CSV table of C-alpha atoms in Angstrom, one decimal:
chain,number,residue,atom,x,y,z
A,1,UNK,CA,74.3,163.0,-138.4
A,2,UNK,CA,77.2,165.6,-137.1
A,3,UNK,CA,79.2,164.7,-140.4
A,4,UNK,CA,76.5,166.3,-142.7
A,5,UNK,CA,75.1,169.4,-142.4
A,6,UNK,CA,71.7,168.7,-144.0
A,7,UNK,CA,69.6,171.5,-144.8
A,8,UNK,CA,66.1,171.6,-142.7
A,9,UNK,CA,63.3,170.2,-144.9
A,10,UNK,CA,61.1,173.5,-144.1
A,11,UNK,CA,63.5,175.3,-146.2
A,12,UNK,CA,63.6,173.1,-149.2
A,13,UNK,CA,61.3,172.3,-152.2
A,14,UNK,CA,63.0,169.2,-152.6
A,15,UNK,CA,64.3,166.5,-150.6
A,16,UNK,CA,66.1,164.8,-153.1
A,17,UNK,CA,67.0,165.4,-156.8
A,18,UNK,CA,69.0,163.1,-159.0
A,19,UNK,CA,70.4,163.3,-162.5
A,20,UNK,CA,70.6,160.2,-164.7
A,21,UNK,CA,69.3,158.2,-167.4
A,22,UNK,CA,65.7,156.6,-167.8
A,23,UNK,CA,65.8,153.2,-169.3
A,24,UNK,CA,63.3,150.5,-170.0
A,25,UNK,CA,64.2,147.0,-168.7
A,26,UNK,CA,63.0,144.2,-170.5
A,27,UNK,CA,62.5,141.2,-168.2
A,28,UNK,CA,61.9,137.6,-169.5
A,29,UNK,CA,61.9,136.2,-166.1
A,30,UNK,CA,63.8,133.0,-165.8
A,31,UNK,CA,63.5,132.2,-169.3
A,32,UNK,CA,66.7,132.5,-171.1
A,33,UNK,CA,66.8,135.3,-174.1
A,34,UNK,CA,67.0,132.9,-176.8
A,35,UNK,CA,63.9,131.2,-175.8
A,36,UNK,CA,61.7,134.0,-174.5
A,37,UNK,CA,58.7,135.3,-176.5
A,38,UNK,CA,57.3,137.5,-173.5
A,39,UNK,CA,59.0,140.3,-171.3
A,40,UNK,CA,57.9,142.1,-168.4
A,41,UNK,CA,58.9,146.1,-168.9
A,42,UNK,CA,60.3,147.8,-165.9
A,43,UNK,CA,61.1,151.4,-165.8
A,44,UNK,CA,64.6,152.0,-164.2
A,45,UNK,CA,67.8,154.1,-163.8
A,46,UNK,CA,70.3,153.7,-161.1
A,47,UNK,CA,70.1,157.4,-160.2
A,48,UNK,CA,66.2,157.2,-161.0
A,49,UNK,CA,65.5,154.3,-159.0
A,50,UNK,CA,66.9,156.0,-155.6
A,51,UNK,CA,64.3,159.2,-156.5
A,52,UNK,CA,61.5,156.4,-156.9
A,53,UNK,CA,62.2,154.5,-153.7
A,54,UNK,CA,62.7,157.7,-151.6
A,55,UNK,CA,59.2,159.3,-152.8
A,56,UNK,CA,57.1,155.7,-152.8
A,57,UNK,CA,58.5,153.9,-149.6
A,58,UNK,CA,59.7,157.1,-147.6
A,59,UNK,CA,57.6,159.7,-148.7
A,60,UNK,CA,59.9,162.2,-149.6
A,61,UNK,CA,59.4,165.0,-152.2
A,62,UNK,CA,61.9,163.8,-155.1
A,63,UNK,CA,62.4,164.7,-158.7
A,64,UNK,CA,64.7,163.3,-161.7
A,65,UNK,CA,66.6,165.1,-164.2
A,66,UNK,CA,66.8,163.5,-167.4
A,67,UNK,CA,66.0,162.9,-171.1
A,68,UNK,CA,62.7,162.3,-172.6
A,69,UNK,CA,61.8,161.5,-175.9
A,70,UNK,CA,58.4,162.6,-177.6
A,71,UNK,CA,57.4,159.3,-178.7
A,72,UNK,CA,55.2,156.1,-177.2
A,73,UNK,CA,58.1,154.4,-175.1
A,74,UNK,CA,58.9,158.3,-173.9
A,75,UNK,CA,55.0,158.2,-172.8
A,76,UNK,CA,55.4,155.2,-171.1
A,77,UNK,CA,58.2,156.0,-169.2
A,78,UNK,CA,57.1,159.6,-168.3
A,79,UNK,CA,53.7,157.9,-166.8
A,80,UNK,CA,55.8,155.5,-164.9
A,81,UNK,CA,57.8,158.2,-163.4
A,82,UNK,CA,54.6,160.0,-162.3
A,83,UNK,CA,52.9,157.0,-160.8
A,84,UNK,CA,55.9,156.3,-158.2
A,85,UNK,CA,55.7,160.0,-157.2
A,86,UNK,CA,58.8,161.7,-158.8
A,87,UNK,CA,59.2,165.0,-160.5
A,88,UNK,CA,60.3,164.9,-163.9
A,89,UNK,CA,62.5,167.5,-164.7
A,90,UNK,CA,63.2,167.0,-168.7
A,91,UNK,CA,65.2,168.0,-171.8
A,92,UNK,CA,63.0,166.9,-174.4
A,93,UNK,CA,64.0,165.4,-177.6
A,94,UNK,CA,62.0,164.8,-180.8
A,95,UNK,CA,62.2,161.3,-182.3
A,96,UNK,CA,63.1,160.8,-186.0
A,97,UNK,CA,60.8,158.4,-186.6
A,98,UNK,CA,63.2,155.7,-187.5
A,99,UNK,CA,66.6,155.8,-185.7
A,100,UNK,CA,66.0,157.9,-182.6
A,101,UNK,CA,67.1,159.4,-180.1
A,102,UNK,CA,65.8,156.7,-178.1
A,103,UNK,CA,64.9,155.6,-174.7
A,104,UNK,CA,67.7,152.8,-174.0
A,105,UNK,CA,66.7,149.2,-173.5
A,106,UNK,CA,68.3,147.1,-171.1
A,107,UNK,CA,67.8,143.4,-171.3
A,108,UNK,CA,68.0,141.9,-168.0
A,109,UNK,CA,66.8,138.1,-167.1
A,110,UNK,CA,66.4,137.0,-163.5
A,111,UNK,CA,68.5,133.6,-163.8
A,112,UNK,CA,67.9,130.6,-161.7
A,113,UNK,CA,69.6,128.4,-159.2
A,114,UNK,CA,73.1,127.7,-160.5
A,115,UNK,CA,72.2,130.0,-163.7
A,116,UNK,CA,73.3,133.5,-163.1
A,117,UNK,CA,71.5,136.3,-164.5
A,118,UNK,CA,72.3,138.0,-168.0
A,119,UNK,CA,72.6,141.6,-168.6
A,120,UNK,CA,73.1,143.5,-172.2
A,121,UNK,CA,72.2,146.8,-173.3
A,122,UNK,CA,70.8,148.4,-176.6
A,123,UNK,CA,71.7,152.0,-175.8
A,124,UNK,CA,72.4,153.1,-179.2
A,125,UNK,CA,71.6,156.8,-179.8
A,126,UNK,CA,70.3,157.1,-176.5
A,127,UNK,CA,68.9,160.5,-175.4
A,128,UNK,CA,70.3,160.4,-172.0
A,129,UNK,CA,73.6,160.2,-173.4
A,130,UNK,CA,73.2,163.4,-175.4
A,131,UNK,CA,72.6,165.3,-172.0
A,132,UNK,CA,75.2,168.2,-171.9
A,133,UNK,CA,75.8,171.0,-169.3
A,134,UNK,CA,73.5,174.0,-169.8
A,135,UNK,CA,70.4,171.4,-170.3
A,136,UNK,CA,68.9,172.3,-166.9
A,137,UNK,CA,68.6,175.4,-165.1
A,138,UNK,CA,70.3,174.2,-161.7
A,139,UNK,CA,70.7,177.6,-160.4
A,140,UNK,CA,66.9,178.3,-160.5
A,141,UNK,CA,66.2,174.6,-159.1
A,142,UNK,CA,68.9,174.8,-156.3
A,143,UNK,CA,67.5,178.3,-155.2
A,144,UNK,CA,64.3,176.9,-154.2
A,145,UNK,CA,65.6,174.5,-151.9
A,146,UNK,CA,67.2,170.6,-152.3
A,147,UNK,CA,68.5,169.2,-149.6
A,148,UNK,CA,70.1,166.0,-151.3
A,149,UNK,CA,71.6,165.8,-155.2
A,150,UNK,CA,72.6,162.4,-156.5
A,151,UNK,CA,73.8,160.9,-159.4
A,152,UNK,CA,76.0,158.0,-160.1
A,153,UNK,CA,78.2,156.0,-162.5
A,154,UNK,CA,76.1,154.4,-165.0
A,155,UNK,CA,75.1,157.8,-166.4
A,156,UNK,CA,78.6,159.0,-166.3
A,157,UNK,CA,79.7,156.4,-168.2
A,158,UNK,CA,77.1,157.2,-171.3
A,159,UNK,CA,79.1,160.0,-173.3
A,160,UNK,CA,82.1,162.6,-172.9
A,161,UNK,CA,79.3,165.0,-171.6
A,162,UNK,CA,77.1,163.2,-169.3
A,163,UNK,CA,80.1,163.7,-166.4
A,164,UNK,CA,80.4,167.1,-167.1
A,165,UNK,CA,76.7,167.7,-166.4
A,166,UNK,CA,76.9,165.8,-163.5
A,167,UNK,CA,79.9,168.1,-162.0
A,168,UNK,CA,77.9,170.9,-163.2
A,169,UNK,CA,75.1,169.6,-161.0
A,170,UNK,CA,77.3,169.0,-158.1
A,171,UNK,CA,78.9,172.5,-158.1
A,172,UNK,CA,75.4,174.0,-158.4
A,173,UNK,CA,74.3,171.7,-155.4
A,174,UNK,CA,77.1,172.6,-153.2
A,175,UNK,CA,76.8,176.2,-154.0
A,176,UNK,CA,73.1,175.7,-152.4
A,177,UNK,CA,73.9,173.8,-149.3
A,178,UNK,CA,72.9,170.9,-151.0
A,179,UNK,CA,74.3,167.2,-149.6
A,180,UNK,CA,76.0,165.6,-152.7
A,181,UNK,CA,76.1,161.6,-153.3
A,182,UNK,CA,77.4,159.7,-155.8
A,183,UNK,CA,76.9,155.9,-156.6
A,184,UNK,CA,80.1,154.8,-158.4
A,185,UNK,CA,78.4,151.8,-159.9
A,186,UNK,CA,81.1,150.9,-162.1
A,187,UNK,CA,79.9,148.8,-165.4
A,188,UNK,CA,82.8,147.7,-167.6
A,189,UNK,CA,80.6,147.5,-170.5
A,190,UNK,CA,79.3,150.7,-170.6
A,191,UNK,CA,82.7,152.4,-170.1
A,192,UNK,CA,84.3,150.5,-173.1
A,193,UNK,CA,81.6,151.5,-175.1
A,194,UNK,CA,81.6,155.1,-174.1
A,195,UNK,CA,84.7,155.6,-175.8
A,196,UNK,CA,85.7,159.0,-174.2
A,197,UNK,CA,89.2,158.9,-174.9
A,198,UNK,CA,89.8,159.1,-171.3
A,199,UNK,CA,90.4,156.3,-168.4
A,200,UNK,CA,87.0,155.7,-166.3
A,201,UNK,CA,89.2,156.5,-163.1
A,202,UNK,CA,90.3,159.9,-164.4
A,203,UNK,CA,86.8,161.0,-165.2
A,204,UNK,CA,85.4,159.7,-162.0
A,205,UNK,CA,88.4,161.0,-159.6
A,206,UNK,CA,87.0,164.7,-160.9
A,207,UNK,CA,83.6,163.9,-160.1
A,208,UNK,CA,84.6,162.4,-156.4
A,209,UNK,CA,86.1,165.9,-155.9
A,210,UNK,CA,82.8,167.2,-155.3
A,211,UNK,CA,80.9,164.6,-153.3
A,212,UNK,CA,80.0,164.2,-149.5
A,213,UNK,CA,78.4,160.7,-149.8
A,214,UNK,CA,80.2,157.8,-151.8
A,215,UNK,CA,78.5,154.5,-152.3
A,216,UNK,CA,79.9,151.5,-154.1
A,217,UNK,CA,81.6,148.5,-153.1
A,218,UNK,CA,85.3,147.1,-153.0
A,219,UNK,CA,85.1,146.6,-156.8
A,220,UNK,CA,83.8,149.9,-157.5
A,221,UNK,CA,86.3,151.9,-155.6
A,222,UNK,CA,89.5,149.8,-156.9
A,223,UNK,CA,88.1,149.4,-160.8
A,224,UNK,CA,86.2,153.1,-160.9
A,225,UNK,CA,89.2,155.0,-159.0
A,226,UNK,CA,91.8,152.9,-159.9
A,227,UNK,CA,93.1,152.1,-156.1
A,228,UNK,CA,95.1,149.4,-155.1
A,229,UNK,CA,93.7,146.7,-152.9
A,230,UNK,CA,93.4,142.7,-152.2
A,231,UNK,CA,92.2,140.7,-155.2
A,232,UNK,CA,88.6,141.2,-155.0
A,233,UNK,CA,87.6,138.0,-156.4
A,234,UNK,CA,89.6,136.0,-153.5
A,235,UNK,CA,88.6,138.0,-150.4
A,236,UNK,CA,85.3,137.0,-148.4
A,237,UNK,CA,82.6,139.0,-149.7
A,238,UNK,CA,81.4,139.9,-146.4
A,239,UNK,CA,84.3,140.6,-144.4
A,240,UNK,CA,84.4,144.6,-144.5
A,241,UNK,CA,88.1,144.4,-143.6
A,242,UNK,CA,89.6,145.1,-147.1
A,243,UNK,CA,87.1,147.4,-147.7
A,244,UNK,CA,87.3,149.8,-144.8
A,245,UNK,CA,91.3,149.9,-145.9
A,246,UNK,CA,90.6,150.9,-149.3
A,247,UNK,CA,88.1,153.5,-147.7
A,248,UNK,CA,90.8,155.1,-145.9
A,249,UNK,CA,92.6,155.6,-149.0
A,250,UNK,CA,89.7,157.5,-150.4
A,251,UNK,CA,89.4,159.7,-147.7
A,252,UNK,CA,93.2,160.4,-147.9
A,253,UNK,CA,92.9,161.2,-151.5
A,254,UNK,CA,89.2,162.8,-151.1
A,255,UNK,CA,89.1,164.5,-147.7
A,256,UNK,CA,85.8,166.0,-149.0
A,257,UNK,CA,84.4,162.4,-148.7
A,258,UNK,CA,82.9,162.2,-145.1
A,259,UNK,CA,80.3,159.1,-145.6
A,260,UNK,CA,81.1,155.7,-147.5
A,261,UNK,CA,78.8,153.0,-147.6
A,262,UNK,CA,78.0,149.7,-149.6
A,263,UNK,CA,76.3,146.4,-149.4
A,264,UNK,CA,78.1,143.3,-148.6
A,265,UNK,CA,76.7,140.4,-150.8
A,266,UNK,CA,77.7,136.8,-151.3
A,267,UNK,CA,75.9,134.7,-153.7
A,268,UNK,CA,75.4,131.0,-152.9
A,269,UNK,CA,73.3,130.8,-155.8
A,270,UNK,CA,71.1,133.1,-158.3
A,271,UNK,CA,68.3,132.7,-155.4
A,272,UNK,CA,70.1,132.7,-152.4
A,273,UNK,CA,72.6,135.5,-151.0
A,274,UNK,CA,74.1,136.5,-147.8
A,275,UNK,CA,73.3,140.3,-147.3
A,276,UNK,CA,75.0,142.6,-145.3
A,277,UNK,CA,76.1,146.5,-145.6
A,278,UNK,CA,79.1,148.6,-144.2
A,279,UNK,CA,78.6,152.3,-143.2
A,280,UNK,CA,81.7,154.3,-142.9
A,281,UNK,CA,81.5,158.2,-141.4
A,282,UNK,CA,84.9,160.1,-140.9
A,283,UNK,CA,86.9,157.2,-139.6
A,284,UNK,CA,84.3,155.2,-137.9
A,285,UNK,CA,82.4,152.3,-138.9
A,286,UNK,CA,79.1,150.4,-138.7
A,287,UNK,CA,78.4,146.9,-139.9
A,288,UNK,CA,75.0,145.5,-140.5
A,289,UNK,CA,73.9,141.8,-139.5
A,290,UNK,CA,74.0,139.1,-142.0
A,291,UNK,CA,70.5,137.9,-143.5
A,292,UNK,CA,70.3,135.2,-145.8
A,293,UNK,CA,68.0,136.2,-148.6
A,294,UNK,CA,65.7,134.1,-151.0
A,295,UNK,CA,66.1,136.5,-154.2
A,296,UNK,CA,63.1,137.0,-156.6
A,297,UNK,CA,64.9,139.6,-158.5
A,298,UNK,CA,68.4,140.9,-157.8
A,299,UNK,CA,68.2,144.0,-159.9
A,300,UNK,CA,67.9,147.2,-157.7
A,301,UNK,CA,69.0,145.7,-154.2
A,302,UNK,CA,71.9,148.5,-154.2
A,303,UNK,CA,69.6,151.4,-155.0
A,304,UNK,CA,67.2,150.2,-152.4
A,305,UNK,CA,70.0,150.3,-150.0
A,306,UNK,CA,70.9,153.9,-151.1
A,307,UNK,CA,67.5,154.8,-150.7
A,308,UNK,CA,67.1,153.5,-147.0
A,309,UNK,CA,70.1,155.2,-146.1
A,310,UNK,CA,69.7,158.6,-147.5
A,311,UNK,CA,66.2,158.4,-145.6
A,312,UNK,CA,67.8,158.1,-142.2
A,313,UNK,CA,70.1,160.7,-143.2
A,314,UNK,CA,67.9,163.0,-144.3
A,315,UNK,CA,65.6,162.2,-141.2
A,316,UNK,CA,68.6,162.7,-138.6
A,317,UNK,CA,68.7,159.3,-137.4
A,318,UNK,CA,71.8,157.8,-135.5
A,319,UNK,CA,74.4,156.1,-138.0
A,320,UNK,CA,73.2,152.5,-137.0
A,321,UNK,CA,69.6,153.4,-137.5
A,322,UNK,CA,70.6,154.7,-141.1
A,323,UNK,CA,72.8,151.6,-141.8
A,324,UNK,CA,69.9,149.4,-141.0
A,325,UNK,CA,67.2,151.1,-142.8
A,326,UNK,CA,69.3,150.9,-145.9
A,327,UNK,CA,70.1,147.1,-145.3
A,328,UNK,CA,66.5,146.2,-144.8
A,329,UNK,CA,64.8,148.1,-147.6
A,330,UNK,CA,67.8,146.6,-150.0
A,331,UNK,CA,66.7,143.4,-148.9
A,332,UNK,CA,63.2,143.7,-149.5
A,333,UNK,CA,63.7,145.2,-153.0
A,334,UNK,CA,65.2,141.7,-153.8
A,335,UNK,CA,61.8,140.1,-153.2
A,336,UNK,CA,59.7,142.0,-155.8
A,337,UNK,CA,59.8,141.8,-159.3
A,338,UNK,CA,61.5,145.3,-161.0
A,339,UNK,CA,63.8,147.6,-160.0
A,340,UNK,CA,61.8,149.6,-157.3
A,341,UNK,CA,60.5,149.4,-154.2
A,342,UNK,CA,56.8,147.9,-153.4
A,343,UNK,CA,57.6,148.1,-149.6
A,344,UNK,CA,55.9,150.3,-146.9
A,345,UNK,CA,57.8,152.0,-144.3
A,346,UNK,CA,56.5,150.2,-141.9
A,347,UNK,CA,57.9,146.8,-143.2
A,348,UNK,CA,61.2,148.5,-143.7
A,349,UNK,CA,61.3,149.5,-140.2
A,350,UNK,CA,59.9,146.2,-138.8
A,351,UNK,CA,62.9,144.4,-140.7
A,352,UNK,CA,65.5,147.0,-139.9
A,353,UNK,CA,64.7,146.0,-136.1
A,354,UNK,CA,64.7,142.3,-136.8
A,355,UNK,CA,61.5,141.1,-137.7
A,356,UNK,CA,60.7,137.9,-139.5
A,357,UNK,CA,58.6,136.7,-142.6
A,358,UNK,CA,56.0,135.4,-140.2
A,359,UNK,CA,52.4,135.6,-141.8
A,360,UNK,CA,50.4,139.0,-141.0
A,361,UNK,CA,47.2,138.2,-140.1
């Protein structure tokens, strides 16, 4: 991919490093929270999920720089990270036995039919929010070779110090020849609770100054970066025209951004979505086909798209292939419980080429 000069694999210890928070997602399935008495536990995190997907499905060497709490929930999370084939690089915190610091809990049900999913948080005294510049020795990490560095808007919204850590990591990455990506993942609830004294757009604008590859839909771009645009609630969710117009604003303001990509999703019901994606590279764009999805669990689809897209770029594939791999992998993620992949690379490639759901015997 000519827009990006990606470090050869043989010169790098890691294909991919992300910095972000690790959380436990409590999932009661289709039962509303007020009536639930059982939960599935999924280890997750917007930035971590991409690393996990790239390791498990795509066979890449990945790592997550994050906070870890030395108590049983931390042990659970740490074991899950290992099981996905991701290296953990941790700033460790001791638990005080009562108040924390904590591994955050994210409560998210699946909804059903006309009833939408519900998401709320318990991120009180979250260890990841305490992370700050200097907590990781980025210089020694990047000197061993890291092809791609990634973070996102969820981690950046946790506190006044987490965006500064993201920027520190991005500067180190660029100094050592790594590609830098950022998923805007704008979450209004998190930004409101962070109470940094600054507008989210002021913080995210500073981050985007260091980014090569930007991920985010039209709402992320408008709300996260404060860009003007058409009413995001009235425009067609599958028409990329207004999104591409917004991208031109991004590129005019941040010429360092070479690649922008997003999923396109129209929700017919909780379990029936129309799904596409768009990729923009220095003035050219590619649009994925529109697929009708029967959704089991929608959480993680965007992270699945990011992983497939990044894999294609790391492999030096052409833009159409990169886009289709992201589109296919994101679609497959919605068919599994939890936030991370259970797909094989063969399944992703088959779907990307237009494969069907006929039984495989």
